[in-house]
Coordinates of C-alpha atoms in Angstrom, one line a residue:
X1 CA 137.7 76.0 -10.6
X2 CA 137.7 75.3 -6.9
X3 CA 135.0 77.6 -5.6
X4 CA 135.1 76.3 -2.0
X5 CA 138.1 78.5 -1.2
X6 CA 138.5 81.7 -3.3
X7 CA 141.3 83.3 -1.3
X8 CA 143.8 84.8 -3.6
X9 CA 141.2 84.8 -6.4
X10 CA 139.8 87.8 -8.2
X11 CA 136.1 88.0 -9.1
X12 CA 134.4 90.5 -11.3
X13 CA 130.6 91.0 -11.3
X14 CA 128.6 93.3 -13.4
X15 CA 125.2 94.5 -12.1
X16 CA 126.5 94.0 -8.6
X17 CA 124.3 96.7 -6.9
X18 CA 121.3 94.4 -6.4
X19 CA 119.7 91.0 -7.0
X20 CA 121.7 88.1 -8.3
X21 CA 124.8 90.3 -8.9
X22 CA 125.0 91.5 -5.4
X23 CA 124.3 88.1 -3.9
X24 CA 127.0 86.5 -6.1
X25 CA 129.6 89.1 -5.3
X26 CA 129.0 88.6 -1.5
X27 CA 128.9 84.8 -1.8
X28 CA 132.4 85.0 -3.5
X29 CA 133.6 87.5 -0.8
X30 CA 132.5 85.1 2.0
X31 CA 134.7 82.4 0.3
X32 CA 137.7 84.7 0.3
X33 CA 137.7 86.4 -3.1
X34 CA 138.7 90.0 -3.8
X35 CA 136.1 91.8 -5.9
X36 CA 135.8 94.1 -8.9
X37 CA 132.3 95.4 -9.2
X38 CA 130.2 97.6 -11.4
X39 CA 126.7 98.9 -11.7
X40 CA 124.7 101.9 -12.8
X41 CA 123.0 101.9 -9.4
X42 CA 125.6 103.8 -7.3
X43 CA 123.8 103.5 -4.0
X44 CA 123.4 99.7 -4.4
X45 CA 126.9 99.3 -5.6
X46 CA 128.2 101.2 -2.6
X47 CA 126.2 99.0 -0.3
X48 CA 127.7 95.8 -1.9
X49 CA 131.2 97.3 -1.6
X50 CA 130.7 98.1 2.1
X51 CA 129.4 94.6 2.9
X52 CA 132.3 93.0 1.1
X53 CA 134.8 95.2 2.9
X54 CA 133.2 94.2 6.2
X55 CA 134.1 90.6 5.2
X56 CA 137.8 91.7 4.9
X57 CA 137.9 91.7 1.1
X58 CA 139.7 94.1 -1.2
X59 CA 137.1 95.7 -3.5
X60 CA 137.3 97.9 -6.5
X61 CA 133.9 99.3 -7.5
X62 CA 133.0 101.7 -10.3
X63 CA 129.8 103.1 -11.8
X64 CA 129.7 101.6 -15.3
X65 CA 127.1 101.2 -18.1
X66 CA 127.8 97.8 -19.5
X67 CA 126.1 98.9 -22.7
X68 CA 128.7 101.6 -23.2
X69 CA 131.7 100.2 -25.0
X70 CA 134.1 103.0 -23.9
X71 CA 133.0 102.7 -20.3
X72 CA 133.6 98.9 -20.3
X73 CA 137.0 99.4 -22.0
X74 CA 138.0 102.0 -19.3
X75 CA 136.7 99.7 -16.6
X76 CA 138.8 96.8 -17.9
X77 CA 141.9 98.9 -18.1
X78 CA 141.4 100.0 -14.5
X79 CA 140.9 96.4 -13.4
X80 CA 143.9 95.2 -15.3
X81 CA 146.1 97.8 -13.6
X82 CA 145.3 96.0 -10.4
X83 CA 145.4 92.3 -11.6
X84 CA 146.8 90.6 -14.6
X85 CA 143.4 89.0 -15.2
X86 CA 140.3 88.1 -13.2
X87 CA 139.7 84.5 -12.2
X88 CA 135.9 84.5 -12.4
X89 CA 133.9 86.9 -14.6
X90 CA 130.2 87.1 -14.0
X91 CA 128.3 89.0 -16.7
X92 CA 125.1 89.5 -14.8
X93 CA 123.8 93.0 -15.6
X94 CA 120.4 92.8 -17.4
X95 CA 117.0 94.3 -18.0
X96 CA 113.6 93.0 -19.1
X97 CA 110.8 93.9 -21.5
X98 CA 107.4 92.3 -21.3
X99 CA 105.3 92.4 -24.5
X100 CA 105.0 91.0 -27.9
X101 CA 107.0 91.9 -31.0
X102 CA 104.3 94.1 -32.5
X103 CA 104.2 96.2 -29.3
X104 CA 108.0 96.5 -28.9
X105 CA 109.6 99.7 -30.5
X106 CA 113.0 99.8 -32.1
X107 CA 114.1 102.0 -29.2
X108 CA 113.1 99.2 -26.8
X109 CA 115.1 96.8 -29.0
X110 CA 118.2 99.0 -28.9
X111 CA 117.9 99.3 -25.1
X112 CA 117.6 95.6 -24.3
X113 CA 120.1 94.3 -26.9
X114 CA 122.7 96.9 -25.8
X115 CA 122.4 95.8 -22.2
X116 CA 121.5 92.1 -22.2
X117 CA 123.6 91.0 -25.2
X118 CA 126.2 93.7 -26.0
X119 CA 126.9 94.1 -22.3
X120 CA 127.8 90.4 -22.1
X121 CA 129.8 90.6 -25.4
X122 CA 131.8 93.6 -24.0
X123 CA 132.4 91.8 -20.7
X124 CA 133.8 88.8 -22.5
X125 CA 135.7 90.9 -25.1
X126 CA 137.5 93.1 -22.5
X127 CA 138.3 90.4 -19.9
X128 CA 138.6 87.0 -21.6
X129 CA 141.7 87.8 -23.6
X130 CA 143.6 88.7 -20.4
X131 CA 142.5 85.4 -18.9
X132 CA 143.9 83.6 -21.9
X133 CA 147.2 85.6 -21.9
X134 CA 147.8 84.9 -18.2
X135 CA 147.6 81.2 -18.9
X136 CA 146.2 80.0 -15.5
X137 CA 142.6 79.3 -16.6
X138 CA 139.5 80.7 -15.1
X139 CA 135.8 80.8 -15.6
X140 CA 133.1 83.0 -17.2
X141 CA 129.5 83.0 -16.1
X142 CA 126.9 84.6 -18.4
X143 CA 123.5 85.1 -17.0
X144 CA 120.9 83.8 -19.5
X145 CA 117.4 82.9 -18.3
X146 CA 114.6 80.3 -18.4
X147 CA 113.6 82.5 -21.3
X148 CA 116.9 81.5 -22.9
X149 CA 115.4 78.2 -24.0
X150 CA 111.7 78.7 -23.6
X151 CA 110.6 81.5 -25.9
X152 CA 107.3 83.3 -25.4
X153 CA 105.5 85.9 -27.4
X154 CA 104.9 87.8 -24.1
X155 CA 108.7 88.1 -23.7
X156 CA 109.7 88.5 -27.3
X157 CA 112.7 90.9 -27.0
X158 CA 113.8 89.5 -23.6
X159 CA 113.9 85.9 -24.9
X160 CA 115.8 87.0 -28.0
X161 CA 118.6 88.4 -26.0
X162 CA 118.7 85.5 -23.5
X163 CA 118.8 82.9 -26.3
X164 CA 121.7 84.9 -27.8
X165 CA 123.5 84.9 -24.5
X166 CA 123.1 81.1 -24.2
X167 CA 124.4 80.7 -27.8
X168 CA 127.4 82.9 -27.2
X169 CA 128.2 81.0 -24.1
X170 CA 128.1 77.7 -25.8
X171 CA 130.3 78.9 -28.6
X172 CA 132.8 80.6 -26.3
X173 CA 133.0 77.5 -24.1
X174 CA 134.2 75.5 -27.1
X175 CA 136.7 78.1 -28.0
X176 CA 138.2 78.7 -24.5
X177 CA 138.2 75.1 -23.2
X178 CA 141.8 74.6 -24.6
X179 CA 142.9 77.4 -22.3
X180 CA 141.3 75.8 -19.3
X181 CA 138.7 78.5 -19.1
X182 CA 135.2 77.3 -18.5
X183 CA 132.0 79.1 -19.6
X184 CA 128.6 78.6 -18.1
X185 CA 125.3 80.0 -19.2
X186 CA 123.1 80.4 -16.0
X187 CA 119.3 80.2 -16.4
X188 CA 117.9 81.2 -13.1
X189 CA 114.1 81.0 -13.4
X190 CA 111.5 82.9 -11.4
X191 CA 113.6 84.8 -9.0
X192 CA 112.6 87.6 -6.6
X193 CA 114.8 90.4 -7.8
X194 CA 114.3 94.1 -8.7
X195 CA 114.2 93.2 -12.5
X196 CA 110.4 92.8 -12.1
X197 CA 110.0 96.3 -10.8
X198 CA 112.2 97.9 -13.4
X199 CA 111.0 95.9 -16.5
X200 CA 109.4 97.9 -19.4
X201 CA 105.9 96.6 -20.1
X202 CA 104.5 97.0 -23.6
X203 CA 101.0 96.4 -25.0
X204 CA 97.6 97.2 -23.5
X205 CA 97.4 94.1 -21.3
X206 CA 101.0 94.5 -20.0
X207 CA 100.7 98.2 -19.4
X208 CA 97.7 97.9 -17.0
X209 CA 98.9 99.0 -13.5
X210 CA 97.8 95.7 -11.9
X211 CA 99.9 93.7 -14.3
X212 CA 103.2 94.8 -12.8
X213 CA 101.8 94.3 -9.3
X214 CA 100.7 90.8 -10.2
X215 CA 104.1 90.0 -11.7
X216 CA 106.0 91.3 -8.6
X217 CA 103.6 89.4 -6.3
X218 CA 104.1 86.2 -8.3
X219 CA 107.9 86.4 -8.1
X220 CA 107.7 87.3 -4.4
X221 CA 105.4 84.4 -3.6
X222 CA 107.7 82.0 -5.4
X223 CA 110.1 82.8 -2.6
X224 CA 113.4 81.9 -4.5
X225 CA 115.8 84.6 -3.6
X226 CA 119.0 85.7 -5.2
X227 CA 121.2 84.3 -2.4
X228 CA 120.1 80.8 -3.4
X229 CA 120.9 81.6 -7.0
X230 CA 124.4 82.8 -6.1
X231 CA 125.2 79.5 -4.2
X232 CA 124.0 77.5 -7.2
X233 CA 126.0 79.6 -9.6
X234 CA 129.1 78.7 -7.6
X235 CA 128.1 75.0 -7.7
X236 CA 127.8 75.2 -11.5
X237 CA 131.2 76.8 -11.8
X238 CA 132.7 74.2 -9.5
X239 CA 131.2 71.5 -11.8
X240 CA 132.1 73.4 -15.0
X241 CA 128.6 73.1 -16.3
X242 CA 127.8 74.4 -19.8
X243 CA 124.1 75.2 -19.0
X244 CA 123.0 75.7 -15.4
X245 CA 119.3 75.8 -14.8
X246 CA 118.8 77.0 -11.2
X247 CA 115.2 76.9 -9.8
X248 CA 112.9 73.9 -10.2
X249 CA 110.8 75.6 -13.0
X250 CA 114.0 76.3 -14.9
X251 CA 115.1 72.6 -14.7
X252 CA 111.6 71.5 -15.8
X253 CA 111.6 74.0 -18.7
X254 CA 115.1 72.8 -19.7
X255 CA 114.0 69.2 -19.9
X256 CA 110.6 69.9 -21.5
X257 CA 112.3 71.9 -24.3
X258 CA 114.8 69.0 -24.9
X259 CA 112.4 66.1 -24.9
X260 CA 108.9 67.4 -25.7
X261 CA 109.3 70.7 -27.6
X262 CA 105.9 70.2 -29.2
X263 CA 104.2 70.4 -25.8
X264 CA 106.2 73.6 -25.1
X265 CA 105.0 75.2 -28.3
X266 CA 101.3 74.4 -27.5
X267 CA 101.6 75.8 -24.0
X268 CA 103.2 79.0 -25.4
X269 CA 100.4 79.4 -27.9
X270 CA 97.8 79.1 -25.2
X271 CA 99.7 81.7 -23.1
X272 CA 99.8 84.0 -26.1
X273 CA 96.1 83.6 -26.7
X274 CA 95.4 84.4 -23.0
X275 CA 97.5 87.6 -23.2
X276 CA 95.6 88.6 -26.4
X277 CA 92.2 88.1 -24.7
X278 CA 93.4 90.2 -21.8
X279 CA 94.5 92.9 -24.2
X280 CA 91.2 92.9 -26.1
X281 CA 89.3 93.2 -22.8
X282 CA 91.5 96.2 -21.7
X283 CA 90.8 98.2 -24.9

């Protein structure tokens, strides 16, 4: 897909009210795309819509819970009343849980799987068939994570969903390539977005008040904002990449996992031991 000029193209972004979703929507708008946007964050969604309209774009925005099948179906029906199919689908909406498996409740699993995995499944299910039927190609972006190829016991549930998103993306890419529809799994890395503030933290070490503040501070100091991610997402779409690491640490992790997986496992075990020591000290 030519992403340098998106005039006449229709782009749909989930989780468009903040972070990577907002930045990606506005990056597309600046290149001429009309937008279909959704988020649970109505205030953030309204801000993204207003900024895109200031750029002269046509925007359809709706409050949608991507984990709710009926809401996603209704959203798709409304979108397809406006266009035959979207040209670029960005399944971005996501949440995070910090903590090990033993500290993660089934309710937490339901929450993160419903949003991070089923939300992507619903996005693909309700929008990809229309792209196929239209017969003019397109592209699907599914936001995975650095944790989509580097598992850690401190991110057990989160990594599970992001590995699944990457697997779905690779399988779907093979299936849709004959229709000239590309699929890219994007793995951003350590990005300064609201996900760190809204993450659920489980386990004694994770639940300490200073843990969240340290996490937010680390991401902020890293200084890699969602606008840079958005530009690199569009580059990945333009090059039709299957997997798109974004930040430096994501590229490093990608190659470490491919070429020295034993080293990665040792580093992860050490990280797990450190977390357990912190947990023991907090009890």
